[in-house]
CSV table of C-alpha atoms and ligand atoms in Angstrom, one decimal:
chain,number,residue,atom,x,y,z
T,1,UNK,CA,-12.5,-28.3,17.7
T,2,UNK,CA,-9.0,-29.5,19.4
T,3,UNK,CA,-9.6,-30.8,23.0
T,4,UNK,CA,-6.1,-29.0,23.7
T,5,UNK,CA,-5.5,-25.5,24.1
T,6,UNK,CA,-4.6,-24.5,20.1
T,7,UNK,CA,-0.8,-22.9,19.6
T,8,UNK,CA,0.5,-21.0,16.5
T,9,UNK,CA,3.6,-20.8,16.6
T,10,UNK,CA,6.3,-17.9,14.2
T,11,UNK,CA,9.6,-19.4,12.7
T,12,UNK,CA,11.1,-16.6,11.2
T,13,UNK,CA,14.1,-18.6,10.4
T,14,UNK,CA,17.0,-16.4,8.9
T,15,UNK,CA,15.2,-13.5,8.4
T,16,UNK,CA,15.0,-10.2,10.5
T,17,UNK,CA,17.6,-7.3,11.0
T,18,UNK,CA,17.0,-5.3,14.5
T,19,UNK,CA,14.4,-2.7,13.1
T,20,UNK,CA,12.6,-4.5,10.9
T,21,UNK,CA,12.3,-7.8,13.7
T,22,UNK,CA,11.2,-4.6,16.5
T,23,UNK,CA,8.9,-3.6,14.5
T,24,UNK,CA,7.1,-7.0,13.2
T,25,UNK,CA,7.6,-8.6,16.8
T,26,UNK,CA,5.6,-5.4,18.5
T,27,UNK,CA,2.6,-5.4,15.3
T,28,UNK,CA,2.2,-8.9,15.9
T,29,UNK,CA,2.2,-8.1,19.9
T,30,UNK,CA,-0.6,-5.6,19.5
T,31,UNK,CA,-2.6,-7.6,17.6
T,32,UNK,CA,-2.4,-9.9,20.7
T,33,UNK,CA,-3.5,-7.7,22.9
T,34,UNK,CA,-5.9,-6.5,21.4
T,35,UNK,CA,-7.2,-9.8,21.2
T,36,UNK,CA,-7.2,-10.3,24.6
T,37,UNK,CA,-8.4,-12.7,26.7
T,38,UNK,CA,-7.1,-15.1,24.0
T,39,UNK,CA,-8.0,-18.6,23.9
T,40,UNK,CA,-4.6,-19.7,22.3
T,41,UNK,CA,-1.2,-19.8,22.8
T,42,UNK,CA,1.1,-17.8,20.6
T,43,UNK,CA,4.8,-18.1,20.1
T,44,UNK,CA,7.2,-16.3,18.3
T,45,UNK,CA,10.5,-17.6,17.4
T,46,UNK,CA,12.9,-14.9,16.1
T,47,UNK,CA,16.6,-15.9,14.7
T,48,UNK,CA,18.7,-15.7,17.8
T,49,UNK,CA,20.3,-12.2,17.3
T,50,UNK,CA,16.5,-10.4,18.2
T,51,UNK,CA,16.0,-13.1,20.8
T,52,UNK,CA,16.9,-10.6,23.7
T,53,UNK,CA,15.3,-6.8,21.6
T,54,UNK,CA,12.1,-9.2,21.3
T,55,UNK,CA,12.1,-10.4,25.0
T,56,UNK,CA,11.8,-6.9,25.8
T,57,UNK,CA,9.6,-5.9,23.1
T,58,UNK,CA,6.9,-8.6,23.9
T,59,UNK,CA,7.1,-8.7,27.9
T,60,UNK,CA,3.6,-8.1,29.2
T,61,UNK,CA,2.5,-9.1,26.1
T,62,UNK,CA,0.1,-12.3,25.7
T,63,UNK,CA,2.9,-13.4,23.0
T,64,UNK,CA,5.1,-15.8,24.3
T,65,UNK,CA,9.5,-16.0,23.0
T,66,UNK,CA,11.0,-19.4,21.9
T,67,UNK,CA,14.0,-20.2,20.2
T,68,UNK,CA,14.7,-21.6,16.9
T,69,UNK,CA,17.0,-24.6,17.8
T,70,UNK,CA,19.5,-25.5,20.9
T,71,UNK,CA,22.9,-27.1,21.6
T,72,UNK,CA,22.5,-30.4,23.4
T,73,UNK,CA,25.0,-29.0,26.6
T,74,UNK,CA,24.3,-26.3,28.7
T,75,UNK,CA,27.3,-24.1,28.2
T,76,UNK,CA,30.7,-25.1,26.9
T,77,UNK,CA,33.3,-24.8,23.4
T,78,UNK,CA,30.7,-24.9,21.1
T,79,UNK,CA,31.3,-22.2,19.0
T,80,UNK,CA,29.0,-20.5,17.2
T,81,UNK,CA,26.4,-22.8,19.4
T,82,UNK,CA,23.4,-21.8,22.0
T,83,UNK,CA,22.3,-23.4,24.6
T,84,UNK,CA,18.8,-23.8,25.8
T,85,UNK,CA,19.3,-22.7,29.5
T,86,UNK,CA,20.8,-19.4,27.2
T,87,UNK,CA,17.4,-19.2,25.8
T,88,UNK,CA,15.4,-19.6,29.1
T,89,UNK,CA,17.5,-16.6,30.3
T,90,UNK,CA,16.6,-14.5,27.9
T,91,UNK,CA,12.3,-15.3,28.8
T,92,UNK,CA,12.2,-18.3,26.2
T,93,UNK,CA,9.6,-20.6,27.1
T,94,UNK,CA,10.1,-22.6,23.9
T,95,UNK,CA,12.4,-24.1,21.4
T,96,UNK,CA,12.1,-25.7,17.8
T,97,UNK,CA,14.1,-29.1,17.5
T,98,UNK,CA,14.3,-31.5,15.0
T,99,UNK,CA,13.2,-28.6,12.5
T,100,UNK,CA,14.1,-30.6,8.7
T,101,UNK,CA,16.1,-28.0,7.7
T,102,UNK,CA,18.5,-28.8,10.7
T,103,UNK,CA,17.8,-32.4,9.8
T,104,UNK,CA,18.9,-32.3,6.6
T,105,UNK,CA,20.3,-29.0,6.2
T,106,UNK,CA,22.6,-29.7,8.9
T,107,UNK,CA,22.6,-33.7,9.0
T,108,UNK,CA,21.3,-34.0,12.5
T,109,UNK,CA,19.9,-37.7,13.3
T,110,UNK,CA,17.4,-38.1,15.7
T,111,UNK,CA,19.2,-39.4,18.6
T,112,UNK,CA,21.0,-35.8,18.6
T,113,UNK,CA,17.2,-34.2,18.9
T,114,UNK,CA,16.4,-36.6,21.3
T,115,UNK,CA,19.3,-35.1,23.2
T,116,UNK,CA,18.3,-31.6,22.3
T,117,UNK,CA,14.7,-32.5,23.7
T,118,UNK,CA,16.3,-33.6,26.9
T,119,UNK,CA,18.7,-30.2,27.1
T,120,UNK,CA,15.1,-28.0,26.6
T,121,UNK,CA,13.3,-29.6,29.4
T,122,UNK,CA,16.2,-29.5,31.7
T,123,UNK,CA,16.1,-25.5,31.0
T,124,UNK,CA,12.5,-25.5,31.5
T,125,UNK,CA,11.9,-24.7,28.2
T,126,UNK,CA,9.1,-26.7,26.3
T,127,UNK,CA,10.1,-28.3,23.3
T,128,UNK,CA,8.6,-28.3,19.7
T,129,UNK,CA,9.6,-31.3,18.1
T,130,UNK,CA,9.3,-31.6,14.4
T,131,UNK,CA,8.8,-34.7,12.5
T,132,UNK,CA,8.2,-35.3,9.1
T,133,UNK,CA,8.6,-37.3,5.7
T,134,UNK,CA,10.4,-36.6,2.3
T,135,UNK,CA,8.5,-36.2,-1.1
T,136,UNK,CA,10.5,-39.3,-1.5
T,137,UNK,CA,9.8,-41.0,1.5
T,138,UNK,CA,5.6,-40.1,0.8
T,139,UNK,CA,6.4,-41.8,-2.7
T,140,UNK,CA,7.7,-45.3,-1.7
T,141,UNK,CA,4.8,-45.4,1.1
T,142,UNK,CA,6.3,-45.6,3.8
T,143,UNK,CA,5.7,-41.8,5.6
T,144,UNK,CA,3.6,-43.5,8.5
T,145,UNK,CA,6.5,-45.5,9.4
T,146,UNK,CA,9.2,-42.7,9.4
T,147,UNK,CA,7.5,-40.4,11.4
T,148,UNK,CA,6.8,-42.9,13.7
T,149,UNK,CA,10.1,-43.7,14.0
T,150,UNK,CA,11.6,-40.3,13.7
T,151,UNK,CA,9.1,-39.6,17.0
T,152,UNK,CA,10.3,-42.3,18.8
T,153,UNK,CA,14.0,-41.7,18.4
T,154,UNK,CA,14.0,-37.7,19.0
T,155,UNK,CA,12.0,-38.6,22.2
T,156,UNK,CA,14.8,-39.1,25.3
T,157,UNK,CA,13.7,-41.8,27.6
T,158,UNK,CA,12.6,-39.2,30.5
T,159,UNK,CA,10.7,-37.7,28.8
T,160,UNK,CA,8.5,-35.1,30.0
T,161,UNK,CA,5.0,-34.9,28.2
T,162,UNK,CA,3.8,-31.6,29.8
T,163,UNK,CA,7.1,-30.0,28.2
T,164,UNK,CA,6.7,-31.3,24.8
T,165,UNK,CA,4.8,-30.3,21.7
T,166,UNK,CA,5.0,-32.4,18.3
T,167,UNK,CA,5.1,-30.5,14.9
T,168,UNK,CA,4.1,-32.2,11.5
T,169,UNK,CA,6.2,-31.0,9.4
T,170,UNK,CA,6.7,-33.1,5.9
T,171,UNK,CA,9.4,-31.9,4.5
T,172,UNK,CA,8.0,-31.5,0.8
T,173,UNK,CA,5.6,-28.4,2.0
T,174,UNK,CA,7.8,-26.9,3.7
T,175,UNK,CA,8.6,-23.3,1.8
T,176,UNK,CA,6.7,-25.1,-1.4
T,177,UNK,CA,3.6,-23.8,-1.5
T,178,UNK,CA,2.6,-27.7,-1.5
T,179,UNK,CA,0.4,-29.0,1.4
T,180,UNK,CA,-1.0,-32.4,2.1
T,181,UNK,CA,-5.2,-32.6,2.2
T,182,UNK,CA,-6.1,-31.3,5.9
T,183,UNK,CA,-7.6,-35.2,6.3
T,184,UNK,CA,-4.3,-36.5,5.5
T,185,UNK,CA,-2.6,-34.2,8.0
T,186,UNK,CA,-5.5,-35.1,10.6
T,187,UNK,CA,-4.6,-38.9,9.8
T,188,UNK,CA,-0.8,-38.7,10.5
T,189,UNK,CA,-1.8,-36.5,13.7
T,190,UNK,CA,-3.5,-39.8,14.8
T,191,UNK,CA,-0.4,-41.7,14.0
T,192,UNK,CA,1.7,-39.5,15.8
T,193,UNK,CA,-0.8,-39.0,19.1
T,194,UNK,CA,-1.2,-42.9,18.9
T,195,UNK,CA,2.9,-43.3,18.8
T,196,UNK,CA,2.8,-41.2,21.9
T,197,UNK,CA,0.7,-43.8,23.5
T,198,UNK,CA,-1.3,-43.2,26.7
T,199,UNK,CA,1.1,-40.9,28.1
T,200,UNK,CA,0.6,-37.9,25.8
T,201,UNK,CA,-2.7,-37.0,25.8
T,202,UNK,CA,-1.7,-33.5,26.6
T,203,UNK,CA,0.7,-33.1,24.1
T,204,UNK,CA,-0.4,-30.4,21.7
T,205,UNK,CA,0.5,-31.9,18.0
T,206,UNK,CA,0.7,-29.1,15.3
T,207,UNK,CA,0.9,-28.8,11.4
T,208,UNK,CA,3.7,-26.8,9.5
T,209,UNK,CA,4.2,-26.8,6.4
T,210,UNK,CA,3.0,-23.6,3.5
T,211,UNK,CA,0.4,-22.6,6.3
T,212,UNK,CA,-1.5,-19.6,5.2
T,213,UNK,CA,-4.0,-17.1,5.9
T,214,UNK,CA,-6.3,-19.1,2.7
T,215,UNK,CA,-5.7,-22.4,4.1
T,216,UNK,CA,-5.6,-22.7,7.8
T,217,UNK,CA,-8.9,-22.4,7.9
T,218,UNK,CA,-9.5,-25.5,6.6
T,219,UNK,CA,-6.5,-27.2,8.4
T,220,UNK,CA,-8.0,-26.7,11.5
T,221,UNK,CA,-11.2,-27.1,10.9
T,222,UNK,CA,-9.8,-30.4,12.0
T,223,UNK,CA,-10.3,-31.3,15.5
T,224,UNK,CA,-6.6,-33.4,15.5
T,225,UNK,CA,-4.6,-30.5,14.7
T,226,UNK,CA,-4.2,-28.8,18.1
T,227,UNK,CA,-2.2,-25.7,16.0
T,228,UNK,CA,0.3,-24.3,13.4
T,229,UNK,CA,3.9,-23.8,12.9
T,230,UNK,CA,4.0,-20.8,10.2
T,231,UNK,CA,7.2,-19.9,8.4
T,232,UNK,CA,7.3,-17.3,5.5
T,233,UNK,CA,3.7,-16.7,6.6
T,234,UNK,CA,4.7,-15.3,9.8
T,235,UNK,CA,7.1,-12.6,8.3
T,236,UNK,CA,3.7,-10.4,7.6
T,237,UNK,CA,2.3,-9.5,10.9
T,238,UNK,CA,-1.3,-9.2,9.0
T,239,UNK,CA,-1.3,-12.5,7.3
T,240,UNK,CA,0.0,-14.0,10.6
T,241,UNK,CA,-2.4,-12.8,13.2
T,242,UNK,CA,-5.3,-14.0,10.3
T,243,UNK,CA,-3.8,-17.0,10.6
T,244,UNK,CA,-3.6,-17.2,14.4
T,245,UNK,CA,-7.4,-16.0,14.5
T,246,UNK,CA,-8.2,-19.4,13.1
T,247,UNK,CA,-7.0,-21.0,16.5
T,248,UNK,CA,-10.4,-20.0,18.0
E,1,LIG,P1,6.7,-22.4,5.7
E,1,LIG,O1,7.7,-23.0,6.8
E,1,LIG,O2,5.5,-22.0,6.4
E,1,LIG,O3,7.5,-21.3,5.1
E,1,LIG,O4,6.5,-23.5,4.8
E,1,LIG,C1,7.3,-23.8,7.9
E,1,LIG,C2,8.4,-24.3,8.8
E,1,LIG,O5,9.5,-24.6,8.2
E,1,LIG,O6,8.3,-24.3,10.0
Protein backbone atom coordinates (compact mmCIF):
# COMPACT_ATOMS: atom_id res chain seq x y z
CA UNK A 1 0.00 0.00 0.00
CA UNK A 2 1.14 3.81 -1.04
CA UNK A 3 2.52 5.67 2.06
CA UNK A 4 0.70 8.85 0.29
CA UNK A 5 -2.84 9.49 0.26
CA UNK A 6 -3.88 7.47 -3.34
CA UNK A 7 -5.52 9.98 -6.14
CA UNK A 8 -7.52 8.89 -9.30
CA UNK A 9 -7.79 11.29 -11.33
CA UNK A 10 -10.69 11.68 -14.85
CA UNK A 11 -9.25 13.24 -18.17
CA UNK A 12 -12.11 13.36 -20.25
CA UNK A 13 -10.23 15.00 -22.85
CA UNK A 14 -12.43 16.16 -25.89
CA UNK A 15 -15.37 14.50 -24.98
CA UNK A 16 -18.56 15.73 -23.24
CA UNK A 17 -21.54 17.95 -24.58
CA UNK A 18 -23.50 19.78 -21.52
CA UNK A 19 -26.03 16.91 -20.74
CA UNK A 20 -24.24 14.12 -21.30
CA UNK A 21 -20.88 15.80 -19.09
CA UNK A 22 -24.05 16.79 -16.15
CA UNK A 23 -25.06 13.69 -16.10
CA UNK A 24 -21.64 11.58 -15.91
CA UNK A 25 -20.07 14.32 -13.63
CA UNK A 26 -23.20 14.00 -10.96
CA UNK A 27 -23.19 9.61 -11.37
CA UNK A 28 -19.63 9.66 -10.70
CA UNK A 29 -20.36 12.40 -7.69
CA UNK A 30 -22.81 9.95 -6.08
CA UNK A 31 -20.85 7.19 -6.21
CA UNK A 32 -18.55 9.47 -4.12
CA UNK A 33 -20.67 10.06 -1.69
CA UNK A 34 -21.82 7.25 -1.17
CA UNK A 35 -18.50 6.16 -0.55
CA UNK A 36 -18.01 8.49 2.00
CA UNK A 37 -15.53 8.93 4.36
CA UNK A 38 -13.24 8.18 1.43
CA UNK A 39 -9.69 7.39 1.87
CA UNK A 40 -8.68 8.89 -1.62
CA UNK A 41 -8.64 11.77 -3.45
CA UNK A 42 -10.71 12.01 -6.64
CA UNK A 43 -10.41 14.51 -9.41
CA UNK A 44 -12.31 15.10 -12.32
CA UNK A 45 -11.06 16.95 -15.25
CA UNK A 46 -13.86 17.84 -17.75
CA UNK A 47 -12.85 19.70 -21.27
CA UNK A 48 -13.14 23.42 -20.33
CA UNK A 49 -16.64 24.20 -21.72
CA UNK A 50 -18.37 21.87 -18.49
CA UNK A 51 -15.58 23.32 -16.25
CA UNK A 52 -18.11 25.87 -14.62
CA UNK A 53 -21.86 23.29 -15.09
CA UNK A 54 -19.50 20.72 -13.23
CA UNK A 55 -18.18 23.15 -10.49
CA UNK A 56 -21.68 23.43 -9.63
CA UNK A 57 -22.69 19.99 -10.13
CA UNK A 58 -19.94 18.55 -7.83
CA UNK A 59 -19.85 21.35 -4.98
CA UNK A 60 -20.36 19.55 -1.63
CA UNK A 61 -19.37 16.71 -3.30
CA UNK A 62 -16.17 14.70 -2.02
CA UNK A 63 -15.09 15.02 -5.92
CA UNK A 64 -12.69 17.51 -6.47
CA UNK A 65 -12.63 19.93 -10.29
CA UNK A 66 -9.26 20.29 -12.20
CA UNK A 67 -8.51 21.46 -15.54
CA UNK A 68 -7.11 19.78 -18.44
CA UNK A 69 -4.19 22.15 -19.33
CA UNK A 70 -3.32 26.14 -18.70
CA UNK A 71 -1.72 29.15 -20.46
CA UNK A 72 1.62 30.06 -18.92
CA UNK A 73 0.13 33.93 -18.15
CA UNK A 74 -2.54 34.87 -16.05
CA UNK A 75 -4.70 36.74 -18.42
CA UNK A 76 -3.81 38.40 -21.65
CA UNK A 77 -4.19 38.09 -25.93
CA UNK A 78 -4.09 34.54 -25.98
CA UNK A 79 -6.80 33.61 -27.94
CA UNK A 80 -8.46 30.77 -27.69
CA UNK A 81 -6.15 30.22 -24.32
CA UNK A 82 -7.01 29.67 -20.43
CA UNK A 83 -5.39 30.63 -17.72
CA UNK A 84 -4.96 28.80 -14.53
CA UNK A 85 -6.00 31.62 -12.09
CA UNK A 86 -9.34 31.23 -14.77
CA UNK A 87 -9.51 27.74 -13.58
CA UNK A 88 -9.00 28.43 -9.75
CA UNK A 89 -12.10 30.81 -10.20
CA UNK A 90 -14.21 28.48 -11.38
CA UNK A 91 -13.34 25.89 -7.84
CA UNK A 92 -10.34 24.08 -9.76
CA UNK A 93 -7.95 22.74 -7.37
CA UNK A 94 -6.00 21.05 -10.20
CA UNK A 95 -4.54 21.12 -13.61
CA UNK A 96 -2.94 18.42 -16.14
CA UNK A 97 0.34 19.75 -17.73
CA UNK A 98 2.75 18.36 -19.80
CA UNK A 99 -0.15 15.81 -20.83
CA UNK A 100 1.82 13.98 -24.32
CA UNK A 101 -0.85 14.84 -26.36
CA UNK A 102 -0.01 18.56 -25.75
CA UNK A 103 3.56 17.53 -25.99
CA UNK A 104 3.45 16.22 -29.18
CA UNK A 105 0.11 16.99 -30.34
CA UNK A 106 0.74 20.47 -29.80
CA UNK A 107 4.75 20.57 -29.86
CA UNK A 108 5.13 21.92 -26.34
CA UNK A 109 8.81 21.43 -24.86
CA UNK A 110 9.33 21.14 -21.40
CA UNK A 111 10.57 24.46 -20.50
CA UNK A 112 6.96 25.76 -21.58
CA UNK A 113 5.43 23.13 -18.84
CA UNK A 114 7.85 24.09 -16.55
CA UNK A 115 6.29 27.55 -17.02
CA UNK A 116 2.87 26.15 -17.03
CA UNK A 117 3.81 24.45 -13.55
CA UNK A 118 4.96 27.68 -12.27
CA UNK A 119 1.46 29.61 -13.60
CA UNK A 120 -0.68 26.63 -11.57
CA UNK A 121 1.00 27.03 -8.31
CA UNK A 122 0.90 30.83 -8.49
CA UNK A 123 -3.15 30.21 -8.86
CA UNK A 124 -3.10 27.86 -6.11
CA UNK A 125 -3.92 25.18 -8.22
CA UNK A 126 -1.84 21.87 -7.76
CA UNK A 127 -0.27 20.67 -10.75
CA UNK A 128 -0.34 17.11 -12.39
CA UNK A 129 2.65 16.90 -14.33
CA UNK A 130 2.94 14.18 -16.93
CA UNK A 131 6.02 12.50 -18.06
CA UNK A 132 6.59 9.84 -20.26
CA UNK A 133 8.58 7.89 -23.11
CA UNK A 134 7.78 7.00 -26.79
CA UNK A 135 7.43 3.35 -28.13
CA UNK A 136 10.47 4.53 -29.76
CA UNK A 137 12.23 6.03 -27.06
CA UNK A 138 11.35 2.45 -24.80
CA UNK A 139 12.99 0.70 -27.98
CA UNK A 140 16.47 2.45 -28.14
CA UNK A 141 16.65 2.07 -24.20
CA UNK A 142 16.88 5.00 -23.12
CA UNK A 143 13.14 5.72 -21.36
CA UNK A 144 14.82 6.12 -17.76
CA UNK A 145 16.85 8.93 -19.05
CA UNK A 146 13.97 10.88 -20.81
CA UNK A 147 11.76 10.89 -18.18
CA UNK A 148 14.25 11.94 -15.96
CA UNK A 149 15.05 14.63 -17.99
CA UNK A 150 11.59 15.50 -19.10
CA UNK A 151 10.96 15.79 -14.93
CA UNK A 152 13.68 17.90 -14.48
CA UNK A 153 12.97 20.35 -17.23
CA UNK A 154 9.00 20.80 -16.72
CA UNK A 155 9.97 21.39 -12.97
CA UNK A 156 10.44 25.60 -12.54
CA UNK A 157 13.21 26.34 -10.12
CA UNK A 158 10.58 27.37 -7.13
CA UNK A 159 9.10 24.80 -7.14
CA UNK A 160 6.54 23.97 -4.78
CA UNK A 161 6.39 20.07 -3.79
CA UNK A 162 3.19 20.32 -1.74
CA UNK A 163 1.44 21.63 -5.13
CA UNK A 164 2.72 19.12 -7.35
CA UNK A 165 1.76 15.59 -8.44
CA UNK A 166 3.86 13.53 -11.18
CA UNK A 167 1.86 11.36 -13.75
CA UNK A 168 3.57 8.35 -15.63
CA UNK A 169 2.33 8.58 -18.62
CA UNK A 170 4.39 6.63 -21.55
CA UNK A 171 3.15 7.63 -24.42
CA UNK A 172 2.72 4.16 -26.27
CA UNK A 173 -0.30 3.18 -23.69
CA UNK A 174 -1.81 5.93 -23.92
CA UNK A 175 -5.42 5.24 -25.75
CA UNK A 176 -3.71 1.71 -26.98
CA UNK A 177 -4.87 -0.71 -24.92
CA UNK A 178 -1.03 -1.45 -24.30
CA UNK A 179 0.40 -1.16 -20.68
CA UNK A 180 3.84 -1.71 -19.33
CA UNK A 181 4.07 -4.74 -16.44
CA UNK A 182 2.82 -2.96 -13.07
CA UNK A 183 6.73 -3.87 -11.87
CA UNK A 184 7.99 -1.87 -14.61
CA UNK A 185 5.71 1.04 -13.94
CA UNK A 186 6.66 0.61 -10.04
CA UNK A 187 10.44 0.72 -11.29
CA UNK A 188 10.16 4.10 -13.23
CA UNK A 189 8.02 5.39 -10.16
CA UNK A 190 11.30 4.93 -8.27
CA UNK A 191 13.14 6.71 -11.01
CA UNK A 192 11.01 9.46 -10.97
CA UNK A 193 10.53 9.77 -6.89
CA UNK A 194 14.43 9.43 -6.79
CA UNK A 195 14.75 12.33 -9.58
CA UNK A 196 12.69 14.32 -7.17
CA UNK A 197 15.35 13.86 -4.57
CA UNK A 198 14.82 14.46 -0.86
CA UNK A 199 12.47 17.17 -1.35
CA UNK A 200 9.43 15.25 -2.72
CA UNK A 201 8.58 12.77 -0.50
CA UNK A 202 5.15 14.03 -0.50
CA UNK A 203 4.61 14.19 -3.94
CA UNK A 204 2.00 11.76 -5.05
CA UNK A 205 3.45 9.97 -8.39
CA UNK A 206 0.60 8.31 -10.50
CA UNK A 207 0.29 5.93 -13.54
CA UNK A 208 -1.80 6.71 -16.79
CA UNK A 209 -1.88 4.96 -19.45
CA UNK A 210 -5.07 2.21 -20.76
CA UNK A 211 -5.98 2.08 -16.94
CA UNK A 212 -8.93 -0.09 -16.45
CA UNK A 213 -11.42 -1.55 -14.20
CA UNK A 214 -9.46 -5.35 -15.10
CA UNK A 215 -6.12 -3.94 -14.60
CA UNK A 216 -5.76 -1.38 -11.84
CA UNK A 217 -6.03 -3.79 -9.56
CA UNK A 218 -2.89 -5.12 -10.20
CA UNK A 219 -1.22 -1.62 -10.87
CA UNK A 220 -1.68 -0.76 -7.53
CA UNK A 221 -1.24 -3.51 -5.83
CA UNK A 222 2.03 -1.72 -5.99
CA UNK A 223 3.00 0.25 -3.09
CA UNK A 224 5.02 2.99 -5.58
CA UNK A 225 2.02 3.95 -7.52
CA UNK A 226 0.40 6.49 -5.16
CA UNK A 227 -2.76 6.55 -7.97
CA UNK A 228 -4.22 6.70 -11.55
CA UNK A 229 -4.83 9.12 -14.30
CA UNK A 230 -7.85 7.37 -16.39
CA UNK A 231 -8.78 8.53 -19.87
CA UNK A 232 -11.36 6.62 -22.03
CA UNK A 233 -11.93 4.65 -18.80
CA UNK A 234 -13.30 7.57 -17.05
CA UNK A 235 -16.05 8.33 -19.73
CA UNK A 236 -18.21 5.37 -17.96
CA UNK A 237 -19.07 6.42 -14.52
CA UNK A 238 -19.35 2.51 -13.62
CA UNK A 239 -16.08 1.37 -14.88
CA UNK A 240 -14.50 4.54 -13.31
CA UNK A 241 -15.65 4.49 -9.76
CA UNK A 242 -14.47 0.37 -10.01
CA UNK A 243 -11.48 1.80 -10.83
CA UNK A 244 -11.28 4.43 -8.11
CA UNK A 245 -12.42 1.65 -5.55
CA UNK A 246 -8.98 0.11 -6.05
CA UNK A 247 -7.37 3.25 -4.38
CA UNK A 248 -8.35 1.73 -0.93
P1 LIG B 1 -6.27 6.43 -21.58
O1 LIG B 1 -5.69 7.93 -21.41
O2 LIG B 1 -6.67 5.97 -20.20
O3 LIG B 1 -7.44 6.59 -22.50
O4 LIG B 1 -5.17 5.62 -22.14
C1 LIG B 1 -4.89 8.28 -20.31
C2 LIG B 1 -4.44 9.71 -20.43
O5 LIG B 1 -4.12 10.15 -21.54
O6 LIG B 1 -4.40 10.45 -19.44
Amino acid sequence: MSKRRRLVVANWKMYGRLTSGLVLARDIAEKAEAARPLNFDVVLCPPATLTWACSDALMGTPVMLGGQDCHTATHGAYTGDISAAMFADLGCRFVIVGHSERRHGHGEPSELIAQKVEAAQLAGLTAILCVGETAAELESGSASEIIEKQLKDSLPQNVKMANLVVAYEPVWAIGTGQQPSPEDVAAVHRTIRKALGEIGPSVRVLYGGSVNPGNAGALLAQEEIDGVLVGSASLNADGFWAIAEKCQ
